[in-house]
Coordinates of C-alpha atoms and ligand atoms in Angstrom, one line a residue:
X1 CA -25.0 -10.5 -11.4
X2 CA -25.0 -8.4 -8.1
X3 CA -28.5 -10.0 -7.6
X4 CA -27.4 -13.6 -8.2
X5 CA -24.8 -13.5 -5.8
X6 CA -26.7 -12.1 -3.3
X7 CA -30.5 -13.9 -3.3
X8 CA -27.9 -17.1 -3.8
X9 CA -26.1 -16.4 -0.7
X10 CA -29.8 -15.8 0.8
X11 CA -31.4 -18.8 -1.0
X12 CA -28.1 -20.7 0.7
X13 CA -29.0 -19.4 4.4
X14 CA -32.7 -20.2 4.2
X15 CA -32.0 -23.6 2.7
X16 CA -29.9 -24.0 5.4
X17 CA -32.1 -23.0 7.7
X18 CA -35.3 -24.9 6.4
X19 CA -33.1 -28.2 5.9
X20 CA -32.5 -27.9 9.7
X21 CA -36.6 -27.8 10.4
X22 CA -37.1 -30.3 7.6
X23 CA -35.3 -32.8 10.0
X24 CA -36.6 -31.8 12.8
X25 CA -40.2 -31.9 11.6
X26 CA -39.4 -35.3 10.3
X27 CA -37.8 -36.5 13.4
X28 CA -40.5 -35.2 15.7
X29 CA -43.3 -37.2 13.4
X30 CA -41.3 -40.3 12.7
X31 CA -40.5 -40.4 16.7
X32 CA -44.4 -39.6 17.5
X33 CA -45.8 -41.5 15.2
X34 CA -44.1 -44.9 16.6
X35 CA -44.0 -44.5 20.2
X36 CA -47.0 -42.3 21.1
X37 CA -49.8 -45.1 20.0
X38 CA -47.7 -48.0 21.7
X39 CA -47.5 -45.2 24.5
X40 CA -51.5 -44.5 24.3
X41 CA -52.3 -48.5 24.4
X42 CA -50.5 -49.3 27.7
X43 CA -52.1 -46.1 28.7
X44 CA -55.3 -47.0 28.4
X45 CA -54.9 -50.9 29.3
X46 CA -53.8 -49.3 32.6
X47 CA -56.8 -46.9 32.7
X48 CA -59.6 -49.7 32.2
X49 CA -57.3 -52.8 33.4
X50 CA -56.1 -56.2 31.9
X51 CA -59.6 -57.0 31.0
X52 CA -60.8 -54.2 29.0
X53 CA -61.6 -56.5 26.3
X54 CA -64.0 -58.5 28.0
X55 CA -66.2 -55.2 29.3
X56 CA -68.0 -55.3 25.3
X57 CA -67.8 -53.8 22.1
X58 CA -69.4 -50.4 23.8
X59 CA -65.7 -49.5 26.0
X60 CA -63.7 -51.4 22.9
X61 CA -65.4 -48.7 20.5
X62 CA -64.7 -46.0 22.9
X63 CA -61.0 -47.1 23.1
X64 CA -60.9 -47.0 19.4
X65 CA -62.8 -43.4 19.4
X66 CA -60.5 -41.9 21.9
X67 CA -57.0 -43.2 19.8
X68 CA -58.2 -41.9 16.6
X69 CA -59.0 -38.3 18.2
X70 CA -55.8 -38.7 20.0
X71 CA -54.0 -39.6 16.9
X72 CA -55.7 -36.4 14.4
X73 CA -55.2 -34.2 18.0
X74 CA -51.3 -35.2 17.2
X75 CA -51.1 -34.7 13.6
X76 CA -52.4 -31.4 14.4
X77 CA -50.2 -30.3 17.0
X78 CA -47.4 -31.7 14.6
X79 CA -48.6 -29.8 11.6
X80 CA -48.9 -26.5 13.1
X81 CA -45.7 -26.9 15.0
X82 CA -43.8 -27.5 11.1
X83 CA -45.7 -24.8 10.0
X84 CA -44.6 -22.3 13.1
X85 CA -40.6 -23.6 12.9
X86 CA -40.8 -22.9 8.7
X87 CA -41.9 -19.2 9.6
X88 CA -39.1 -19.2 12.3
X89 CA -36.9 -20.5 9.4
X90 CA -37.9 -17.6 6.7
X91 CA -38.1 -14.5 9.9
X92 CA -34.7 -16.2 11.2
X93 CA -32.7 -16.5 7.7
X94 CA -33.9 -13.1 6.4
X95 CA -32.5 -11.8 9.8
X96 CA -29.3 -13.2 9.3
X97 CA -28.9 -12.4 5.8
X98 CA -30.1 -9.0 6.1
X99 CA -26.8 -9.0 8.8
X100 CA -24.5 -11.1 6.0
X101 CA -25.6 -10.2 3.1
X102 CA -26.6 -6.6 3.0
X103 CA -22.7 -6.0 4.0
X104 CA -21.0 -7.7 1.6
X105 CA -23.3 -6.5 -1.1
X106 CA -22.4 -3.3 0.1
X107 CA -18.6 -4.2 -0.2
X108 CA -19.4 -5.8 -4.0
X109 CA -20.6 -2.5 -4.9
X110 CA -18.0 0.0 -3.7
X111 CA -15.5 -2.5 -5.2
X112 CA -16.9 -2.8 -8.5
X113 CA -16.7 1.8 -8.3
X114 CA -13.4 1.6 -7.5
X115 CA -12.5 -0.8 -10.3
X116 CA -14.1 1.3 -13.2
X117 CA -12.3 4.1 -11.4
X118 CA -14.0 6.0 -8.5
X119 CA -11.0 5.4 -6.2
X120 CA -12.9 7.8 -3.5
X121 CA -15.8 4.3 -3.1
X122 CA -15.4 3.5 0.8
X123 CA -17.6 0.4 2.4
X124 CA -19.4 1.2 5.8
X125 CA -17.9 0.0 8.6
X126 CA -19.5 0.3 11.6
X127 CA -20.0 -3.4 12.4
X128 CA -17.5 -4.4 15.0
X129 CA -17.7 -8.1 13.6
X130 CA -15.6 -10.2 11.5
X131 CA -17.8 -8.4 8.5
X132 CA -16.6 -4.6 10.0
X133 CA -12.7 -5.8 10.0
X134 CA -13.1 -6.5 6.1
X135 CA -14.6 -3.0 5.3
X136 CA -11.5 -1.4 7.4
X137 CA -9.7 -3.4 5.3
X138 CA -11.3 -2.8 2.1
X139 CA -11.3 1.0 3.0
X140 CA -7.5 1.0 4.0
X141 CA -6.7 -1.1 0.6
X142 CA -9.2 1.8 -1.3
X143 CA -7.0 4.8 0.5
X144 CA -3.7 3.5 -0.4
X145 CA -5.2 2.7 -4.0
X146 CA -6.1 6.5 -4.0
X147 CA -3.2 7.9 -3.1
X148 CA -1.0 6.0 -5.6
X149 CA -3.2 7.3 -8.4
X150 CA -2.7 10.1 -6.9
X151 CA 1.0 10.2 -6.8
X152 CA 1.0 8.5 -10.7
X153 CA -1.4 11.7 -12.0
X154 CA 0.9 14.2 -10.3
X155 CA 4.1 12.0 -11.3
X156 CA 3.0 12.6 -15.3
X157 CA 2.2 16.2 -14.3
X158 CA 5.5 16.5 -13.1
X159 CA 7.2 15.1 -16.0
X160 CA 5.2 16.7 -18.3
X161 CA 6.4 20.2 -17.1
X162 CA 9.8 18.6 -16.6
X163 CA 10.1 17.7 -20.2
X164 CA 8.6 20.6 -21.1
X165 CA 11.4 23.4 -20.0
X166 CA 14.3 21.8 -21.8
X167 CA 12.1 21.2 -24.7
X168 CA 10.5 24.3 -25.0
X169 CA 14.0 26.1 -25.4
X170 CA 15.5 23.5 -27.4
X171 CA 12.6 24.6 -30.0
X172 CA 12.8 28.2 -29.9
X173 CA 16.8 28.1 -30.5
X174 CA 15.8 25.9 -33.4
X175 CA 13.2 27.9 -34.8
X176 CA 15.5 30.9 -34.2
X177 CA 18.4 29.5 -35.7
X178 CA 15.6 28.4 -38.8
X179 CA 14.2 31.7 -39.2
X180 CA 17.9 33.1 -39.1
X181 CA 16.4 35.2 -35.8
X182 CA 19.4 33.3 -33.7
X183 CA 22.9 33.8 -34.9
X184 CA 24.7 29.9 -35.0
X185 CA 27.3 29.6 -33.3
X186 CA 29.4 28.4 -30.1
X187 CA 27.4 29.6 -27.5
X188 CA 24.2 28.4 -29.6
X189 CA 25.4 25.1 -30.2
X190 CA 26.6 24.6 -26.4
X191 CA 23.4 26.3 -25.3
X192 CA 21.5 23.7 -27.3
X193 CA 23.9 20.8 -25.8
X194 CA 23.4 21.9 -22.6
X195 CA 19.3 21.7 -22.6
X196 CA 20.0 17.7 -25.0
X197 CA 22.0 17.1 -21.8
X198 CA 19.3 18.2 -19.3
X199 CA 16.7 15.7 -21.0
X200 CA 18.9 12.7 -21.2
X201 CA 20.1 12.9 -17.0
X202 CA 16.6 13.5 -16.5
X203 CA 15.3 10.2 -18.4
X204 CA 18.4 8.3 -16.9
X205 CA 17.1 9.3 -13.8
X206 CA 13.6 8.3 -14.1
X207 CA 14.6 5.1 -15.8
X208 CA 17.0 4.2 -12.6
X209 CA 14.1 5.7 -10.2
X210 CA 11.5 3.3 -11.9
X211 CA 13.9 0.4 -11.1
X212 CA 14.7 1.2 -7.6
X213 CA 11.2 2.1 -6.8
X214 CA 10.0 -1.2 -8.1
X215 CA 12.8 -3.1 -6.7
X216 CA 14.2 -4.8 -9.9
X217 CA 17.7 -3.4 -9.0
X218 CA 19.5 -6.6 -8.3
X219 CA 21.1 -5.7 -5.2
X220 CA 25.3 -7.9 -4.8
X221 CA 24.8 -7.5 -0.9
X222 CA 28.1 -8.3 0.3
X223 CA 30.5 -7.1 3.6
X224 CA 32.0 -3.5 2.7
X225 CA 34.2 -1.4 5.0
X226 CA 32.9 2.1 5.1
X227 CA 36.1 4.1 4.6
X228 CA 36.2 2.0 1.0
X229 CA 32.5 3.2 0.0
X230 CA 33.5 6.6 1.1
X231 CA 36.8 6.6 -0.7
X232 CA 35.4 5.5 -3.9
X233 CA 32.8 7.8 -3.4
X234 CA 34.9 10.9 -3.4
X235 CA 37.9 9.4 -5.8
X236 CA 34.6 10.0 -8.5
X237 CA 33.6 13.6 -6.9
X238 CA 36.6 15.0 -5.7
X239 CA 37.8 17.1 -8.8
X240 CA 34.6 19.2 -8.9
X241 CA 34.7 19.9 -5.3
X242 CA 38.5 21.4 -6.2
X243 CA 37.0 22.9 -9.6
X244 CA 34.3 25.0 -7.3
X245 CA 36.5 25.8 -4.4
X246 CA 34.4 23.9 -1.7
X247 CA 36.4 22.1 0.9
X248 CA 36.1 18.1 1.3
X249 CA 37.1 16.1 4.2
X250 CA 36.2 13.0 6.0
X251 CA 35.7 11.6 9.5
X252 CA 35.5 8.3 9.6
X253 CA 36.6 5.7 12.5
X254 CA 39.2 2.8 11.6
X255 CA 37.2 0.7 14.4
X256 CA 33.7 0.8 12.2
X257 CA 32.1 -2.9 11.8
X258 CA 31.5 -3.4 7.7
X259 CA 28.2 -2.7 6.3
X260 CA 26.2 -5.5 3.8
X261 CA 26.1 -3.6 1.4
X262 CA 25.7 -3.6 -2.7
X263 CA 29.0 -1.3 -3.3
X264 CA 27.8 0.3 -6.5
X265 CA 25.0 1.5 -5.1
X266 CA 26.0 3.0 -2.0
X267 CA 28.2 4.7 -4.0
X268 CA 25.8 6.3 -6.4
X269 CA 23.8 6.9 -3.0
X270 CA 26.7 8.7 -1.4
X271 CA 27.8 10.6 -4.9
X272 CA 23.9 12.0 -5.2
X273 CA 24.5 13.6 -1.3
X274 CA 28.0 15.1 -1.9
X275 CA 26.8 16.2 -5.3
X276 CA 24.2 18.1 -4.3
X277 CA 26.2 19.4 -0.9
X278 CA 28.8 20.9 -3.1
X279 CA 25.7 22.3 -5.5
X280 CA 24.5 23.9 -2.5
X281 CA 27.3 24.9 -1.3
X282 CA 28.9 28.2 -2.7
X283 CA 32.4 28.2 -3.4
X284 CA 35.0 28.3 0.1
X285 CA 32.3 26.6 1.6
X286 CA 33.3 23.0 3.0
X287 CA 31.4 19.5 2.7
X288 CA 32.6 17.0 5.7
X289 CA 31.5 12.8 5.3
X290 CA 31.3 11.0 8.6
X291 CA 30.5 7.6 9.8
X292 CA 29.4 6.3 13.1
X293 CA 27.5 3.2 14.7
X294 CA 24.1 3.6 15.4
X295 CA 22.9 0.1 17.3
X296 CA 22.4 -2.8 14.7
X297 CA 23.5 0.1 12.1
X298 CA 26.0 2.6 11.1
X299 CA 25.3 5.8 10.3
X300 CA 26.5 7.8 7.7
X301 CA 26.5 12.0 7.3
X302 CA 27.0 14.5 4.5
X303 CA 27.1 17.9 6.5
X304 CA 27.8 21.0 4.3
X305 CA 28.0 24.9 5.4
X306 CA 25.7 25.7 1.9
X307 CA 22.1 27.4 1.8
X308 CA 20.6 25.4 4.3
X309 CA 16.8 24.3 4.5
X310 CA 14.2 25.7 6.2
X311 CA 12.2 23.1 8.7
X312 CA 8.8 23.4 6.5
X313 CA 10.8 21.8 3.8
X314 CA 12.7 18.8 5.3
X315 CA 9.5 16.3 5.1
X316 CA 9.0 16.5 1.0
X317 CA 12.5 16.5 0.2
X318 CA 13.0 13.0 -0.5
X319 CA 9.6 13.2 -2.8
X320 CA 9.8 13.0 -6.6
X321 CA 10.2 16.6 -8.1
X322 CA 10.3 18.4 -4.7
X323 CA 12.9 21.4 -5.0
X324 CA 13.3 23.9 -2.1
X325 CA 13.4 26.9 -5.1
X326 CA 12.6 25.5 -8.7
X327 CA 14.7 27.7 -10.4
X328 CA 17.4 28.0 -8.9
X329 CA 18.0 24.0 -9.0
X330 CA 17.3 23.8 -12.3
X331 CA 19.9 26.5 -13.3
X332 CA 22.2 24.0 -11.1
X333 CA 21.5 21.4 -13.3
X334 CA 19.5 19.2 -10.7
X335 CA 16.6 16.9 -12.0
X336 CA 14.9 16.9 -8.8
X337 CA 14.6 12.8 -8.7
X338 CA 18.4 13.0 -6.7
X339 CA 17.1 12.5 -3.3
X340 CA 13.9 10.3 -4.6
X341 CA 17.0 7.9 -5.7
X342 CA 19.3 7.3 -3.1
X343 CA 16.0 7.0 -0.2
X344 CA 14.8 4.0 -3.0
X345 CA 18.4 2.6 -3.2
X346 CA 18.9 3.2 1.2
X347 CA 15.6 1.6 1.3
X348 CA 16.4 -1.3 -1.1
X349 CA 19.2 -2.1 1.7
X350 CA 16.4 -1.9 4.5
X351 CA 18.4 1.4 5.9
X352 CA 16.4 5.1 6.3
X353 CA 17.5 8.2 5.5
X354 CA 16.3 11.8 6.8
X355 CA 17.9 15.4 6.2
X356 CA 18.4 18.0 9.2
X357 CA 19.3 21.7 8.8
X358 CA 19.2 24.2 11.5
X359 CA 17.6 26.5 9.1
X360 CA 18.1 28.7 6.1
X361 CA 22.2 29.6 5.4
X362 CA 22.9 27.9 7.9
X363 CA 24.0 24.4 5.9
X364 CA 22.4 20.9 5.7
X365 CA 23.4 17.3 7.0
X366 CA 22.1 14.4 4.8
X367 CA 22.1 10.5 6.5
X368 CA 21.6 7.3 5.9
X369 CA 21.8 3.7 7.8
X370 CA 23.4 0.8 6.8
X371 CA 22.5 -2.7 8.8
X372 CA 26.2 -4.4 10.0
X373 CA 26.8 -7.1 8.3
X374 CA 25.8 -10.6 9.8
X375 CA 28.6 -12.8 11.6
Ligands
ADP401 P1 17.8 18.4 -7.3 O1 18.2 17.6 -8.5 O2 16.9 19.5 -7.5 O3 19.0 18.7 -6.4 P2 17.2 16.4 -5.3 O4 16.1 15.4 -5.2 O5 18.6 15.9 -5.3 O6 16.9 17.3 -6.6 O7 17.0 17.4 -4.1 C1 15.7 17.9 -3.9 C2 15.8 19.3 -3.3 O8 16.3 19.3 -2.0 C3 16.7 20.3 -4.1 O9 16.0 20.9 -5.1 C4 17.1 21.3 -3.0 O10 16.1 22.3 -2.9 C5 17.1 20.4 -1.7 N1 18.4 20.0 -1.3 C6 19.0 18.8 -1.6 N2 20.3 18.8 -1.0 C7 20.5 20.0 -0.4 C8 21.5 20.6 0.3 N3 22.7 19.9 0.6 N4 21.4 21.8 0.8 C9 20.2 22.5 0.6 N5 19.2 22.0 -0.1 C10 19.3 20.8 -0.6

């Protein structure tokens, strides 16, 4: 196939090339061969005068001698000129198809690796032509295609071992409680609910992550007033905060412009910050939400006085899975998706979101932009 593809391409440019000559050739003979006798008759009428004819058969043989050497002397200078321009066809169209060809062959094989799987295949591209900008191209396209396989083997990883914690002492209690090793009872049963629990927020999490991620969230973008989102934000949150002893309050300006926004969703955003603020944040700690305009945006912050993160950490946060200290958010009940959520959802509503923290114990501020809504 590979060989098809490419002698056709080659076959093409000679063709092309030796179509070009054909006419030429053709041209050159058909032109010659009608003016140059007329040409060679006047010439020699001139040469021996108006009455040639009359000097005897001896100068009108001579005539005739000289035309026909003149004519074969032609042919021959014709023939051997075709003859030259067909080898400047084949030198010229191997030339340029060593120059087409050769690349794109090239860029036919390292595609055809990466489709059966070698997504490490990258095209040369040291040309600085037309053919060069495609292998960047192809070579970007192959880097990005690498690093989402990349991201989809470590995603399975991930879940893998995800699934694996809750499962693993789901089926030891069992076989415990089967062997008659583990006494049942109350603390069994919620101990078992618990872990049930842990695996069905964690597949409700993936589920809504899968959506967001792949944009298939129908977004209701409508005008919302900030202090609303907020307020039905912490209507939802605000009994655990009072449960835990962390202290809630809010800073937001009456003079705000509204944000186009899909309610529901900024919600759920804003819930996933305070959530983990106040999981975070140990009890008489306090968790404060402000708002301000930013430009073409607003701005909002979750700020908390909790554990803090240090600086090496802030980049991967908003990765799938990431957690500053495993354990310690698993034990909190955190599936580790949170953050991967709400920067899908802020992303969905073309805003960004970025997390600051002096450092360790010394709390965290979570943000996201919203654009103003038009008009
Ligand atoms: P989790 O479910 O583990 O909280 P998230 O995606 O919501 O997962 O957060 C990822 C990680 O970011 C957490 O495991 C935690 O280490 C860190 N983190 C998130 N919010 C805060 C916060 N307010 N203070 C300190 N660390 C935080």
């Amino acid at each position: 196939m590979e060989r098809r593809i490419g002698s056709g391409l080659r076959g093409k440019i000679f063709l092309a090339h030796l179509l070009v000559i054909i006419v030429g050739v053709l041209t050159l003979f058909a032109a010659t061969l009608s003016i140059a006798p007329t040409l060679f008759d006047r010439l020699m009428i001139a040469m021996m005068g108006p009455d040639a004819s009359s000097m005897g058969d001896m100068m009108a043989g001579m005539a005739e001698t000289t035309a026909q050497a003149f004519r074969s002397a032609m042919l021959q200078a014709l023939l051997l000129s075709a003859g030259a321009a067909t080898l400047a066809a084949v030198a010229v169209s191997l030339f340029v198809s060593a120059r087409i060809v050769t690349p794109i062959q090239q860029l036919l094989a390292a595609s055809r690796r990466i489709a059966s799987g070698h997504y490490a295949e990258r095209a040369s591209a040291d040309a600085d032509d037309e053919l060069g900008a495609l292998a960047r191209q192809f070579n970007t396209m192959a880097a990005e295609l690498e690093a989402a396989e990349r991201r989809r083997i470590a995603l399975i990883g991930d879940m893998a071992h995800e699934l694996r914690t809750p499962l693993a002492t789901i089926e030891g209690y069992t076989e415990g409680l089967l062997d008659g090793v583990v006494e049942p009872g109350d603390a069994t049963w919620a101990l078992l609910h618990d872990e049930v629990g842990r695996l069905r927020r964690l597949v409700q999490d993936l589920q809504e992550l899968s959506r967001a991620e792949a944009r298939q969230l129908p977004l209701q973008l409508r005008p919302c007033q900030v202090a609303e989102l907020v307020d039905q934000a912490i209507r939802r949150i605000a009994p655990q905060f009072t449960e835990k002893g962390v202290t809630l309050t809010t800073d937001i300006p009456s003079d705000l412009p509204p944000v186009q926004a899909d309610a529901d969703r900024i919600t759920q955003v804003l819930i996933n910050l305070l959530g983990n603020a106040l999981r975070y944040t140990p009890s008489e700690g306090n968790v404060r939400v402000s708002a301000e305009r930013q430009g073409d945006s607003v701005a909002f912050h979750v700020a908390d006085s909790g554990i803090g993160i240090a600086p090496e950490h802030l980049p991967q946060l908003f990765e799938r899975f990431y957690r500053v200290d495993k354990a310690r958010s698993r034990a909190l009940g955190g599936s580790g998706i949170g953050l991967t959520i709400a920067k899908a959802l802020v992303e969905a509503h073309d805003g960004h979101i970025w997390a600051s923290s002096p450092g360790l114990d010394q709390g965290a501020t979570f943000s996201f932009t919203l654009p103003i809504a038009p008009g």
